[in-house]
CSV table of C-alpha atoms in Angstrom, one decimal:
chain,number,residue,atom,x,y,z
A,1,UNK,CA,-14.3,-1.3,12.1
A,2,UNK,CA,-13.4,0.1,8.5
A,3,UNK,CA,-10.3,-0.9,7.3
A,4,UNK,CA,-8.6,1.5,4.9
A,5,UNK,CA,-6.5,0.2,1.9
A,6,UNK,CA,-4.2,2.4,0.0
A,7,UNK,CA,-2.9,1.2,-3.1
A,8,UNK,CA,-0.2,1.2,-4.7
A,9,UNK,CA,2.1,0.9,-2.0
A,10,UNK,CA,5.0,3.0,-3.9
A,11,UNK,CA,4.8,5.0,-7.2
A,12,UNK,CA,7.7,6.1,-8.8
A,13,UNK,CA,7.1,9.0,-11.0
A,14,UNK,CA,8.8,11.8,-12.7
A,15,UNK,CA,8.7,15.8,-11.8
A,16,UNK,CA,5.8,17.2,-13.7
A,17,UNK,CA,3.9,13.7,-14.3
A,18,UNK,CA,0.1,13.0,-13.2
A,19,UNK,CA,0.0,11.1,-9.3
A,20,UNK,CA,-3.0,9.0,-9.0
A,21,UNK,CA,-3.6,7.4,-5.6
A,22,UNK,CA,-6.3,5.1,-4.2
A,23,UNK,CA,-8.0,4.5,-1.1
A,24,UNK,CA,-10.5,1.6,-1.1
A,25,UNK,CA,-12.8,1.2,2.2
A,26,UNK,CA,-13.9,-2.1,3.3
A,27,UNK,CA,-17.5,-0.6,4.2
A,28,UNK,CA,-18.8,2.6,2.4
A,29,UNK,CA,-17.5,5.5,4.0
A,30,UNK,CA,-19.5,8.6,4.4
A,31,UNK,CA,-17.3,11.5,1.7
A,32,UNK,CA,-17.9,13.8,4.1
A,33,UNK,CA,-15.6,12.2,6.6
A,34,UNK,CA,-12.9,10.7,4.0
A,35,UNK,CA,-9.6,13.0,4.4
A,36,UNK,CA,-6.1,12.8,2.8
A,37,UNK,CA,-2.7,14.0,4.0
A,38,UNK,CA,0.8,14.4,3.4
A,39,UNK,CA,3.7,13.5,5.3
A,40,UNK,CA,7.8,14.6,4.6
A,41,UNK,CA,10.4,12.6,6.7
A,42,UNK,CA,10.7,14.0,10.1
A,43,UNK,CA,7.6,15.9,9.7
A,44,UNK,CA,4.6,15.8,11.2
A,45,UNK,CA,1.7,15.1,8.3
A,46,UNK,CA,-0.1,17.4,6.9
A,47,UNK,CA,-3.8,18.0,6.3
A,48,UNK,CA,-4.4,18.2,2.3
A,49,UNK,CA,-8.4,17.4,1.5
A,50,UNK,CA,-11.3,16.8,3.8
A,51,UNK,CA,-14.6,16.1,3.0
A,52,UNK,CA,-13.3,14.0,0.0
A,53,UNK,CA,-12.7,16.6,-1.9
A,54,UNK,CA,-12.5,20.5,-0.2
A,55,UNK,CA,-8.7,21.4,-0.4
A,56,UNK,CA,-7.6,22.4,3.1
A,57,UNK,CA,-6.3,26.2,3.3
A,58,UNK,CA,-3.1,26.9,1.6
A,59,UNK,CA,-3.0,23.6,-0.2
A,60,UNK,CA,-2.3,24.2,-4.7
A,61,UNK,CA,-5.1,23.0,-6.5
A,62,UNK,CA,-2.6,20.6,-8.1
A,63,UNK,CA,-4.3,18.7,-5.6
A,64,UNK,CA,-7.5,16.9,-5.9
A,65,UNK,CA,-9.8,14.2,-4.3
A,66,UNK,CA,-12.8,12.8,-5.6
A,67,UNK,CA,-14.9,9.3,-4.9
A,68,UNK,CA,-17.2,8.3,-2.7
A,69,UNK,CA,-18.6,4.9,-1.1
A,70,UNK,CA,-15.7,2.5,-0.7
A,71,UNK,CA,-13.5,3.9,-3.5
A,72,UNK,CA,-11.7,7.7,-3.4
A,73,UNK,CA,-9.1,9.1,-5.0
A,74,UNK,CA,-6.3,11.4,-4.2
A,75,UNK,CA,-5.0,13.3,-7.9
A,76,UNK,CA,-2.0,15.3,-8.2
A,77,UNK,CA,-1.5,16.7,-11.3
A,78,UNK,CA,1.8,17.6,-12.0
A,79,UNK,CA,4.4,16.5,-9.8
A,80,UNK,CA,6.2,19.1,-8.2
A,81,UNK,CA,9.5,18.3,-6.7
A,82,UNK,CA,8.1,18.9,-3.0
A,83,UNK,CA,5.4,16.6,-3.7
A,84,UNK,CA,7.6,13.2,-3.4
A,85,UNK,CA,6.5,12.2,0.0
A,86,UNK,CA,4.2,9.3,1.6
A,87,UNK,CA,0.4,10.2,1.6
A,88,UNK,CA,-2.4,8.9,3.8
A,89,UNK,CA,-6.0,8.9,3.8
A,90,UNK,CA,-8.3,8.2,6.8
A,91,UNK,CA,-12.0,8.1,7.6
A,92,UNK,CA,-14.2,9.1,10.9
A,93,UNK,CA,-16.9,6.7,11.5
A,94,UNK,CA,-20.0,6.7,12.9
A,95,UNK,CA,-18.7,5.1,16.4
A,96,UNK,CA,-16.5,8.0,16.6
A,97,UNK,CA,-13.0,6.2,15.8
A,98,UNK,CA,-10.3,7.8,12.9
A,99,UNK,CA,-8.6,5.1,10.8
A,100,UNK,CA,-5.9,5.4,8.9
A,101,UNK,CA,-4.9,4.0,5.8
A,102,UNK,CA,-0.9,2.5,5.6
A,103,UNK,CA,0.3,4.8,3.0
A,104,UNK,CA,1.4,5.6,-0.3
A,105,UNK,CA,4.5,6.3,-0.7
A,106,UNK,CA,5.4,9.1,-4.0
A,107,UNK,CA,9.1,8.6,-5.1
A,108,UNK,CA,11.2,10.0,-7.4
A,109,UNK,CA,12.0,7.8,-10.9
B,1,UNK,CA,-3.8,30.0,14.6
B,2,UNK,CA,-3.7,26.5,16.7
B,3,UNK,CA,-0.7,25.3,17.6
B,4,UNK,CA,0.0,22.2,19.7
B,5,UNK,CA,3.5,21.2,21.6
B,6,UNK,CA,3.8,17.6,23.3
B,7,UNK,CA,5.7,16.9,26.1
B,8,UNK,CA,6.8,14.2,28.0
B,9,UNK,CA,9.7,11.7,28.7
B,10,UNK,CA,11.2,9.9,26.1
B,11,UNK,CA,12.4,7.0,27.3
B,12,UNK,CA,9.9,4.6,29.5
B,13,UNK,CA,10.8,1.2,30.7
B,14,UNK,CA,9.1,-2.0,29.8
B,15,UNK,CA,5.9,-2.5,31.9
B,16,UNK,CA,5.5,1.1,32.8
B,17,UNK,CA,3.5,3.7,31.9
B,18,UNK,CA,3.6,6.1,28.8
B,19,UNK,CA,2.5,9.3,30.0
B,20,UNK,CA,2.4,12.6,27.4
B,21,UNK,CA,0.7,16.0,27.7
B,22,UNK,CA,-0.2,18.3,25.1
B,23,UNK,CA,-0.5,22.1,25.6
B,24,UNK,CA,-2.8,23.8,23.1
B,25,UNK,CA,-1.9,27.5,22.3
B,26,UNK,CA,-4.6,30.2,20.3
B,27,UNK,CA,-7.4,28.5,20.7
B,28,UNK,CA,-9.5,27.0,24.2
B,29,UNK,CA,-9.6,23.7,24.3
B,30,UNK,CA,-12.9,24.2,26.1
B,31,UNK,CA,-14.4,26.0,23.0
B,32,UNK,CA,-14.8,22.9,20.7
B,33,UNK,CA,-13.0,20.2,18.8
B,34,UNK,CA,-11.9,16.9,19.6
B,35,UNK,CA,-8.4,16.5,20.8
B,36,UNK,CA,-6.8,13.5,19.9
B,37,UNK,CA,-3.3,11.3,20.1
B,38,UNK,CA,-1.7,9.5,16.9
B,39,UNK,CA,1.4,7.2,17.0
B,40,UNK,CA,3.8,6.3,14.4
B,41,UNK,CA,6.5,3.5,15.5
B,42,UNK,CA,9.4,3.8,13.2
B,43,UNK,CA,8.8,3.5,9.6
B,44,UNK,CA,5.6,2.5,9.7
B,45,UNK,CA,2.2,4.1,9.3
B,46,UNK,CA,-0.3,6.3,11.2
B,47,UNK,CA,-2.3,4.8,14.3
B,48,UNK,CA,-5.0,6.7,16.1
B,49,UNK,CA,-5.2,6.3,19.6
B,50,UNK,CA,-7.6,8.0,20.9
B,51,UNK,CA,-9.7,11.4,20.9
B,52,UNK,CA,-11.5,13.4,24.1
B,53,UNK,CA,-14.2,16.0,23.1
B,54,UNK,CA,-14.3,19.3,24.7
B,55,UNK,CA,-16.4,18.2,27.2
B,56,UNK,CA,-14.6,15.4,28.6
B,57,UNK,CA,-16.0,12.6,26.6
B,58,UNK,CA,-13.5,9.8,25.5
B,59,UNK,CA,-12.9,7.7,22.2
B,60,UNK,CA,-10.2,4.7,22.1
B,61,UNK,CA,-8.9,2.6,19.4
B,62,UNK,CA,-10.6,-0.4,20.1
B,63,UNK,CA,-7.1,-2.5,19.9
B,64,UNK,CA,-5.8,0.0,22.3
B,65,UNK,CA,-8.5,0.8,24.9
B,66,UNK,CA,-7.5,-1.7,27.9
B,67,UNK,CA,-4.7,0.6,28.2
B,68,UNK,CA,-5.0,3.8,27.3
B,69,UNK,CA,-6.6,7.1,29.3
B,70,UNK,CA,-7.0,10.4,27.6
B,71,UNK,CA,-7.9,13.3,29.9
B,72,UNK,CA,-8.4,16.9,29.4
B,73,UNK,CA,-7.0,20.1,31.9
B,74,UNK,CA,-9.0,23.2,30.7
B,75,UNK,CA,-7.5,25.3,33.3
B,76,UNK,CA,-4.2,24.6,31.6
B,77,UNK,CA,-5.6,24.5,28.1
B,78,UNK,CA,-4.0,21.0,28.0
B,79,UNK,CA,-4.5,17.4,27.5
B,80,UNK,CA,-2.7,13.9,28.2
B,81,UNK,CA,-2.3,10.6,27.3
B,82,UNK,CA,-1.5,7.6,29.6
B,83,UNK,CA,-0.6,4.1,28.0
B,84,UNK,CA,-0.1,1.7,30.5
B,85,UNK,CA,2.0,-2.0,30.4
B,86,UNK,CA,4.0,-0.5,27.4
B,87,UNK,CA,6.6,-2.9,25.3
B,88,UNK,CA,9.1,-2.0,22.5
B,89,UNK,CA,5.8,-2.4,20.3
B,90,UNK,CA,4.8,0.9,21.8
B,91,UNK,CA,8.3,2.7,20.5
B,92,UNK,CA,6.7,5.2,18.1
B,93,UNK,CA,6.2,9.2,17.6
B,94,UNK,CA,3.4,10.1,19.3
B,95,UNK,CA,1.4,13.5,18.1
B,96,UNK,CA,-1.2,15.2,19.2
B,97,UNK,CA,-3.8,17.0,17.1
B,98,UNK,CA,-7.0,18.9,17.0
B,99,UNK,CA,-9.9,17.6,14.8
B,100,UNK,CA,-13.0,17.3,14.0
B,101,UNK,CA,-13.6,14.3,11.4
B,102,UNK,CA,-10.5,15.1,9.9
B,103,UNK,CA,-7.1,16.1,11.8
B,104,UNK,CA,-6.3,20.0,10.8
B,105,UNK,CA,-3.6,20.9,13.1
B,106,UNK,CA,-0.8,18.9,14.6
B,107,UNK,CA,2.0,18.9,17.0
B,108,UNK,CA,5.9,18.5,15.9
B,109,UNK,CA,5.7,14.9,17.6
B,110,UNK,CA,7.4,13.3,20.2
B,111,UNK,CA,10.1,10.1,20.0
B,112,UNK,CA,9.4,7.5,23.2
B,113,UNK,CA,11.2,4.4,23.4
B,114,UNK,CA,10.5,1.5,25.2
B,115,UNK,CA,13.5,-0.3,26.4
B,116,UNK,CA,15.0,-1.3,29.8
């Protein structure tokens, strides 16, 4: 089973500053099936990149994902204010299971 | 546009079993995806549970399978989940969600907790 680790746990940053989150597999993980999302409190999450790197429909292209093998990378590049909130990746693998990994959590400074 | 609603009790004793349903509007769940269950005890992070296919074939989290059963009810354009010998470890927001290697639509979630 392929563990996801999301690092760092919490990053405090200001409104308008660069977010740069990291998911590190503990196999290589095809980028086809590596996905990020975003979750608000009380929400339920929401689907921001597949594939990697393919914004899902409606999402700014402040966001960005890129990597591939064991390390990606989830880029936001200028912090809006709506954009403080916990992100997730997750991978599909090849026995057909979804893993999640435990979260990043975007605060404000 | 998909939209997915869960339904069930919210409140289950210790022991018993967990039992929610889904019901899948604008889209057949017979036409495709995978349909799949996700928990989220209180917080904490994302857990999948486990997916069915269109076509009835089943997928568990490995650390969950002794006790889970996802089923599908075409006729109803619905699905369920069944977690059985639950504990206050299984006190999460469950949701349920359409996918294919990556989750794209989501339902609002529901609360059950475990406790006598």
């Amino acid at each position: 089973e392929i563990v996801l680790t999301q690092s760092p746990g919490t990053l405090s940053l200001s409104p308008g500053e660069r977010a740069t989150l990291s998911c590190r597999a503990s196999q290589s993980v095809s980028s086809s099936y590596l996905a990020w999302y975003q979750q608000k409190p009380g929400q339920a999450p929401r689907l921001l990149i597949y594939g990697a790197s393919s914004r899902a429909t409606g999402i700014p292209d402040r966001f960005s994902g890129s990597g591939s093998g064991t390390d990606f990378t989830l880029t936001i590049s200028r912090l809006e204010p709506e954009d403080f909130a916990v992100y997730y990746c997750q991978q599909y693998g090849s026995s057909l299971s979804w893993t999640f990994g435990q979260g990043t959590k975007v605060e404000i400074k | 546009q998909v939209q997915l609603q869960e339904s069930g009790p919210g409140l289950v004793k210790p022991s018993e079993t967990l039992s929610l349903t889904c019901a899948v509007s604008g889209y057949s769940i017979s036409s495709g995806y995978y349909w799949g269950w996700i928990r989220q005890p209180p917080g904490k992070g994302l857990e999948w549970i486990g997916s069915i296919y269109h076509s009835g074939s089943t997928y568990y989290n490995p650390s969950l399978k002794s006790r889970v059963t996802i089923s599908v009810d075409t006729s109803k354009n619905q699905f369920s989940l069944k977690l059985s010998s639950v504990t206050a470890a299984d006190t999460a927001v469950y949701y349920c969600a359409s996918s294919f290697s990556y989750f794209d639509y989501w339902g609002q979630g529901t609360l059950v907790t475990v406790s006598s």
